[in-house]
Amino acid sequence: MTYPVLICDDSALARKQMARSLPDALGADITFAVHGLDALEQLDNNDFKLMFLDLTMPELDGFGTLEEMQARGDQTPVVVVSGDIQPKAKERVLGLGAKAFIQKPIDKAILKDVLKQLVEPQSVPQATVTQTVQLPVLRRRDIYKEVANVAIGRAADALARHFDVFVHLPLPHVNIFEVSELHMALRDLAENDQVSGVCQGFSGEGIAGEALVLLSDSSVADLKRLMKVPAESEELEELELLMDVSNILVGSFLNGLGAQAEVRFFQSSPVLLGQHISIDSVINSTTGSFKKTMTFEVSYSIDKTSIRCDLLFMFVDESLPLLDHKLEYLMEEF
């Protein structure tokens, strides 16, 4: 006798972590899904006693998956496991029928408590049946993508709490760029809009780089409204808002990354690259800073506003072996 479980997450590392975290006594017969549409198909064809669901996924995210399950009358108990930890995200998934919310990275003690609440003793197999589960094969990119996903979730949570809003959290992009490729990525980010930009350096245990925060000009009016700043305020007040947003996002991202890599990062004061300028002006200010860089990139937007903020972390290539070493435990343990 086994206990059928569905694990839905686009991250190979997260799927593997979740599978390895389930206690042997559960006798879990695990099926994987890589996004919401995949999960819905699995639910159509199988009966599961429990489902673990990520929120930030391609094709169909966790919110949409819960909404569709609700529309279909699917009663499979769902535990959301996500790096998107902002209060309104938790409220929303519980309102859509999720039974519990667990923050990434998974904490086995918290998972054990959740299972005690959701799994009836008589439904657990009396004798554990060893199941052969084909666990995902991890690549270096999988590690960095999931680490970035957790860190940008911390940054979104800090922004959401500061403004009391819901922040839409897309999938992060993780790339290794030559300088010319980095400039192309910056142009794609800005979408030809005028921007205000701030740069902050950071370092910790030999790992160093720069964070770039870009706020589109179309976001300024809504940002002032959220901060209760008069719409006709001068450039100085806009600059203070930009610096505040930069400190919130960069600081919380580095805290999230540092917690996973066991590194204490220090960040420099934000430096203004310019207000209401073209993206080419931002690009010119970064010329010469890097030859090659690994980047974490994400575009945040705030619900019911036109606010869009692009966050780009650029690690110097000399830092990558050190960061690899700090994160290799993820490959070894899972």
Short mmCIF file of C-alpha atoms in Angstrom, two decimals:
data_model
loop_
_atom_site.label_atom_id
_atom_site.label_comp_id
_atom_site.label_asym_id
_atom_site.label_seq_id
_atom_site.Cartn_x
_atom_site.Cartn_y
_atom_site.Cartn_z
CA MET A 1 0.00 0.00 0.00
CA THR A 2 1.31 3.43 -0.93
CA TYR A 3 0.30 7.06 -0.46
CA PRO A 4 -0.03 8.84 -3.85
CA VAL A 5 1.49 12.35 -3.82
CA LEU A 6 1.76 14.94 -6.60
CA ILE A 7 4.64 17.45 -6.49
CA CYS A 8 4.25 20.39 -8.88
CA ASP A 9 7.19 22.78 -9.30
CA ASP A 10 9.07 24.04 -12.35
CA SER A 11 12.38 23.85 -10.43
CA ALA A 12 14.19 20.52 -10.63
CA LEU A 13 15.96 21.33 -7.37
CA ALA A 14 12.68 22.14 -5.58
CA ARG A 15 11.05 18.92 -6.82
CA LYS A 16 14.01 16.91 -5.60
CA GLN A 17 14.10 18.70 -2.24
CA MET A 18 10.39 18.13 -1.72
CA ALA A 19 10.60 14.44 -2.60
CA ARG A 20 13.59 13.86 -0.32
CA SER A 21 11.91 15.76 2.54
CA LEU A 22 8.88 13.47 2.73
CA PRO A 23 9.25 10.99 5.60
CA ASP A 24 9.75 7.34 4.69
CA ALA A 25 6.85 6.39 6.97
CA LEU A 26 4.45 8.14 4.59
CA GLY A 27 5.15 5.54 1.91
CA ALA A 28 4.77 8.24 -0.74
CA ASP A 29 4.24 7.17 -4.33
CA ILE A 30 5.44 10.39 -5.98
CA THR A 31 4.43 11.87 -9.31
CA PHE A 32 6.04 15.07 -10.61
CA ALA A 33 4.53 17.94 -12.59
CA VAL A 34 6.53 20.89 -13.95
CA HIS A 35 3.76 23.51 -14.15
CA GLY A 36 0.06 23.97 -13.50
CA LEU A 37 -1.21 22.57 -16.79
CA ASP A 38 0.88 19.47 -16.27
CA ALA A 39 -0.54 19.13 -12.75
CA LEU A 40 -4.13 19.45 -13.93
CA GLU A 41 -3.55 16.70 -16.47
CA GLN A 42 -2.09 14.46 -13.75
CA LEU A 43 -5.10 15.19 -11.53
CA ASP A 44 -7.45 14.22 -14.37
CA ASN A 45 -5.75 10.84 -14.78
CA ASN A 46 -4.87 9.91 -11.20
CA ASP A 47 -6.22 10.02 -7.66
CA PHE A 48 -3.83 11.75 -5.27
CA LYS A 49 -4.17 12.00 -1.52
CA LEU A 50 -1.95 15.10 -1.32
CA MET A 51 -0.47 17.73 -3.64
CA PHE A 52 2.47 20.08 -3.11
CA LEU A 53 2.23 23.17 -5.32
CA ASP A 54 4.65 25.97 -6.19
CA LEU A 55 3.27 29.42 -7.08
CA THR A 56 5.76 30.93 -9.55
CA MET A 57 5.73 28.70 -12.64
CA PRO A 58 5.47 29.00 -16.44
CA GLU A 59 2.41 27.99 -18.47
CA LEU A 60 0.06 28.15 -15.46
CA ASP A 61 1.13 29.39 -12.04
CA GLY A 62 0.01 28.10 -8.66
CA PHE A 63 -2.74 30.69 -8.27
CA GLY A 64 -4.26 29.73 -11.62
CA THR A 65 -3.93 26.04 -10.80
CA LEU A 66 -5.86 26.46 -7.54
CA GLU A 67 -8.53 28.50 -9.31
CA GLU A 68 -8.97 25.79 -11.95
CA MET A 69 -9.09 23.04 -9.33
CA GLN A 70 -11.76 24.99 -7.49
CA ALA A 71 -13.76 25.43 -10.72
CA ARG A 72 -13.54 21.68 -11.41
CA GLY A 73 -14.54 20.77 -7.88
CA ASP A 74 -11.25 18.93 -7.33
CA GLN A 75 -10.94 18.20 -3.60
CA THR A 76 -7.30 17.04 -3.56
CA PRO A 77 -5.67 18.60 -0.45
CA VAL A 78 -3.04 21.14 -1.55
CA VAL A 79 -0.02 22.41 0.36
CA VAL A 80 1.57 25.45 -1.27
CA VAL A 81 5.40 25.46 -1.07
CA SER A 82 6.74 28.75 -2.39
CA GLY A 83 9.37 31.46 -2.21
CA ASP A 84 6.61 34.03 -2.71
CA ILE A 85 6.01 34.68 0.98
CA GLN A 86 4.24 38.04 0.88
CA PRO A 87 1.18 38.18 3.17
CA LYS A 88 -1.32 38.76 0.36
CA ALA A 89 0.00 35.71 -1.50
CA LYS A 90 -0.63 33.53 1.54
CA GLU A 91 -4.10 35.01 2.02
CA ARG A 92 -4.95 34.44 -1.63
CA VAL A 93 -3.93 30.76 -1.77
CA LEU A 94 -5.70 29.92 1.47
CA GLY A 95 -8.78 31.67 0.09
CA LEU A 96 -8.50 29.46 -2.99
CA GLY A 97 -8.65 26.33 -0.87
CA ALA A 98 -5.02 25.47 -0.07
CA LYS A 99 -4.73 23.66 3.24
CA ALA A 100 -1.35 25.07 4.26
CA PHE A 101 1.54 27.28 3.13
CA ILE A 102 5.20 26.35 3.59
CA GLN A 103 8.01 28.78 2.86
CA LYS A 104 10.96 27.78 0.67
CA PRO A 105 13.51 26.40 1.24
CA ILE A 106 11.58 23.53 2.77
CA ASP A 107 11.90 23.06 6.53
CA LYS A 108 11.42 19.39 7.44
CA ALA A 109 10.12 20.19 10.93
CA ILE A 110 7.42 22.46 9.51
CA LEU A 111 6.58 19.87 6.86
CA LYS A 112 6.22 17.22 9.57
CA ASP A 113 3.76 19.42 11.48
CA VAL A 114 1.71 20.03 8.32
CA LEU A 115 1.58 16.32 7.53
CA LYS A 116 0.36 15.58 11.07
CA GLN A 117 -2.56 17.93 10.46
CA LEU A 118 -3.47 16.70 6.98
CA VAL A 119 -2.68 13.00 6.89
CA GLU A 120 -5.01 10.77 8.87
CA PRO A 121 -3.10 7.98 10.68
CA GLN A 122 -5.28 5.25 9.22
CA SER A 123 -4.46 6.41 5.69
CA VAL A 124 -0.71 6.00 6.18
CA PRO A 125 0.61 2.59 5.05
CA GLN A 126 1.20 0.23 7.99
CA ALA A 127 4.33 -1.13 6.36
CA THR A 128 6.53 1.21 4.36
CA VAL A 129 6.87 0.14 0.74
CA THR A 130 10.14 1.18 -0.87
CA GLN A 131 9.33 3.18 -3.98
CA THR A 132 11.72 3.80 -6.84
CA VAL A 133 11.30 7.46 -7.73
CA GLN A 134 13.07 8.92 -10.74
CA LEU A 135 14.42 12.10 -9.17
CA PRO A 136 15.31 15.06 -11.40
CA VAL A 137 18.91 15.34 -12.56
CA LEU A 138 20.27 18.68 -11.39
CA ARG A 139 22.39 21.08 -13.37
CA ARG A 140 24.27 24.12 -12.08
CA ARG A 141 21.63 26.37 -13.64
CA ASP A 142 18.87 24.58 -11.68
CA ILE A 143 20.64 25.39 -8.42
CA TYR A 144 21.08 29.07 -9.24
CA LYS A 145 17.55 29.46 -10.54
CA GLU A 146 15.95 28.11 -7.37
CA VAL A 147 18.30 30.08 -5.11
CA ALA A 148 17.41 33.22 -7.08
CA ASN A 149 13.71 32.36 -6.85
CA VAL A 150 13.87 32.24 -3.04
CA ALA A 151 15.88 35.49 -2.87
CA ILE A 152 13.55 37.47 -5.16
CA GLY A 153 10.66 36.18 -3.08
CA ARG A 154 12.26 37.79 -0.02
CA ALA A 155 12.64 41.04 -1.95
CA ALA A 156 9.01 40.97 -3.13
CA ASP A 157 7.85 40.31 0.41
CA ALA A 158 9.79 43.32 1.72
CA LEU A 159 8.34 45.54 -1.02
CA ALA A 160 4.81 44.22 -0.44
CA ARG A 161 4.97 44.84 3.31
CA HIS A 162 6.45 48.31 2.84
CA PHE A 163 3.67 49.47 0.52
CA ASP A 164 0.91 47.09 1.74
CA VAL A 165 0.39 45.79 -1.80
CA PHE A 166 0.51 42.55 -3.78
CA VAL A 167 3.62 42.21 -5.93
CA HIS A 168 3.43 40.07 -9.05
CA LEU A 169 6.45 37.79 -8.97
CA PRO A 170 7.58 36.40 -12.33
CA LEU A 171 10.18 33.70 -12.88
CA PRO A 172 13.77 34.92 -12.49
CA HIS A 173 16.17 34.75 -15.42
CA VAL A 174 19.64 33.41 -14.71
CA ASN A 175 22.28 33.93 -17.40
CA ILE A 176 25.99 34.28 -17.97
CA PHE A 177 26.58 37.27 -20.23
CA GLU A 178 29.41 38.90 -22.09
CA VAL A 179 29.24 42.69 -21.79
CA SER A 180 27.61 43.08 -25.21
CA GLU A 181 24.95 40.53 -24.29
CA LEU A 182 24.34 42.28 -20.99
CA HIS A 183 23.68 45.53 -22.83
CA MET A 184 21.17 43.78 -25.09
CA ALA A 185 19.40 42.38 -22.02
CA LEU A 186 19.21 45.86 -20.50
CA ARG A 187 17.60 47.23 -23.65
CA ASP A 188 15.01 44.44 -23.57
CA LEU A 189 14.28 45.21 -19.91
CA ALA A 190 13.57 48.87 -20.49
CA GLU A 191 11.26 48.32 -23.47
CA ASN A 192 12.26 51.74 -24.87
CA ASP A 193 10.82 53.55 -21.85
CA GLN A 194 12.56 56.40 -20.05
CA VAL A 195 13.91 55.16 -16.74
CA SER A 196 15.50 56.23 -13.48
CA GLY A 197 18.36 54.00 -12.40
CA VAL A 198 20.27 53.26 -9.22
CA CYS A 199 23.33 51.06 -8.81
CA GLN A 200 24.55 49.44 -5.59
CA GLY A 201 27.74 47.45 -5.14
CA PHE A 202 27.84 44.44 -2.83
CA SER A 203 30.42 41.98 -1.53
CA GLY A 204 30.85 39.17 0.95
CA GLU A 205 33.62 36.60 1.44
CA GLY A 206 35.12 37.39 -1.95
CA ILE A 207 31.77 37.25 -3.78
CA ALA A 208 31.12 40.65 -5.33
CA GLY A 209 29.05 42.44 -7.92
CA GLU A 210 26.60 45.21 -8.60
CA ALA A 211 22.84 45.49 -8.36
CA LEU A 212 20.95 47.64 -10.82
CA VAL A 213 17.44 48.93 -10.07
CA LEU A 214 15.49 50.49 -12.94
CA LEU A 215 12.16 52.25 -12.42
CA SER A 216 10.19 53.23 -15.52
CA ASP A 217 8.99 56.82 -15.74
CA SER A 218 5.43 55.55 -16.16
CA SER A 219 5.69 54.14 -12.61
CA VAL A 220 6.50 57.40 -10.84
CA ALA A 221 2.96 58.78 -10.40
CA ASP A 222 1.63 55.54 -8.89
CA LEU A 223 4.70 55.19 -6.69
CA LYS A 224 4.14 58.68 -5.30
CA ARG A 225 0.51 57.80 -4.62
CA LEU A 226 1.50 54.70 -2.65
CA MET A 227 4.01 56.72 -0.65
CA LYS A 228 1.51 59.58 -0.20
CA VAL A 229 3.89 62.03 -1.86
CA PRO A 230 2.27 64.99 -3.71
CA ALA A 231 2.14 64.33 -7.45
CA GLU A 232 3.68 67.75 -8.17
CA SER A 233 6.66 67.11 -5.87
CA GLU A 234 10.16 67.99 -6.98
CA GLU A 235 12.88 65.73 -8.31
CA LEU A 236 14.42 65.44 -4.83
CA GLU A 237 11.40 63.58 -3.46
CA GLU A 238 11.38 61.27 -6.49
CA LEU A 239 15.04 60.53 -5.86
CA GLU A 240 14.32 59.63 -2.23
CA LEU A 241 11.57 57.24 -3.37
CA LEU A 242 13.93 55.60 -5.86
CA MET A 243 16.64 55.20 -3.22
CA ASP A 244 14.11 53.70 -0.79
CA VAL A 245 12.92 51.13 -3.34
CA SER A 246 16.52 50.25 -4.21
CA ASN A 247 17.51 49.71 -0.59
CA ILE A 248 14.44 47.55 0.07
CA LEU A 249 14.90 45.30 -2.96
CA VAL A 250 18.68 44.96 -2.92
CA GLY A 251 18.99 44.50 0.84
CA SER A 252 16.28 41.86 1.11
CA PHE A 253 17.52 39.97 -1.98
CA LEU A 254 21.06 39.83 -0.57
CA ASN A 255 19.69 38.66 2.80
CA GLY A 256 17.80 35.87 1.03
CA LEU A 257 20.83 34.86 -1.02
CA GLY A 258 23.15 35.12 1.96
CA ALA A 259 20.94 32.90 4.11
CA GLN A 260 21.16 30.13 1.51
CA ALA A 261 24.89 30.54 0.78
CA GLU A 262 25.81 31.25 4.43
CA VAL A 263 27.44 34.52 3.39
CA ARG A 264 26.96 37.90 5.01
CA PHE A 265 26.78 40.46 2.24
CA PHE A 266 27.57 44.13 2.65
CA GLN A 267 26.11 46.67 0.26
CA SER A 268 27.32 50.12 -0.61
CA SER A 269 25.12 53.20 -0.61
CA PRO A 270 22.96 53.49 -3.74
CA VAL A 271 24.44 55.59 -6.53
CA LEU A 272 22.12 57.46 -8.89
CA LEU A 273 22.77 56.65 -12.54
CA GLY A 274 20.20 59.19 -13.68
CA GLN A 275 16.56 60.23 -13.56
CA HIS A 276 14.25 60.20 -16.59
CA ILE A 277 17.02 59.05 -18.90
CA SER A 278 17.28 56.66 -21.83
CA ILE A 279 18.43 53.10 -21.26
CA ASP A 280 21.49 53.88 -23.39
CA SER A 281 22.62 56.30 -20.68
CA VAL A 282 22.37 53.48 -18.14
CA ILE A 283 24.30 51.17 -20.45
CA ASN A 284 27.07 53.73 -20.85
CA SER A 285 27.43 53.92 -17.09
CA THR A 286 28.03 50.15 -16.85
CA THR A 287 30.59 49.99 -19.67
CA GLY A 288 33.92 48.79 -18.37
CA SER A 289 32.53 47.32 -15.15
CA PHE A 290 32.47 43.72 -16.38
CA LYS A 291 33.97 41.49 -19.02
CA LYS A 292 31.64 38.61 -18.25
CA THR A 293 28.96 38.36 -15.60
CA MET A 294 26.38 36.00 -14.17
CA THR A 295 23.09 37.80 -13.76
CA PHE A 296 19.89 37.28 -11.79
CA GLU A 297 17.15 39.31 -13.43
CA VAL A 298 13.52 39.90 -12.44
CA SER A 299 10.82 42.45 -13.26
CA TYR A 300 8.45 43.27 -10.41
CA SER A 301 5.04 44.83 -10.95
CA ILE A 302 2.57 45.96 -8.30
CA ASP A 303 -1.06 44.88 -8.53
CA LYS A 304 -3.55 47.51 -9.74
CA THR A 305 -0.83 50.02 -10.59
CA SER A 306 1.43 50.80 -13.55
CA ILE A 307 4.51 50.37 -11.36
CA ARG A 308 7.22 48.24 -12.89
CA CYS A 309 10.64 47.86 -11.34
CA ASP A 310 13.46 45.85 -12.92
CA LEU A 311 16.11 44.34 -10.68
CA LEU A 312 19.37 43.01 -12.09
CA PHE A 313 22.15 41.45 -10.00
CA MET A 314 25.49 41.15 -11.77
CA PHE A 315 28.21 38.97 -10.23
CA VAL A 316 31.78 39.39 -11.44
CA ASP A 317 33.06 36.22 -13.06
CA GLU A 318 35.83 35.80 -10.45
CA SER A 319 33.09 35.33 -7.83
CA LEU A 320 31.44 32.36 -9.50
CA PRO A 321 33.78 29.58 -8.22
CA LEU A 322 33.32 30.93 -4.67
CA LEU A 323 29.53 31.05 -5.04
CA ASP A 324 29.55 27.56 -6.55
CA HIS A 325 31.45 26.31 -3.51
CA LYS A 326 28.99 27.96 -1.11
CA LEU A 327 26.01 26.37 -2.84
CA GLU A 328 27.43 22.93 -3.60
CA TYR A 329 25.72 21.49 -0.50
CA LEU A 330 22.43 21.78 -2.43
CA MET A 331 23.79 19.40 -5.05
CA GLU A 332 25.22 17.04 -2.46
CA GLU A 333 22.29 16.88 -0.03
CA PHE A 334 19.58 16.55 -2.62
#
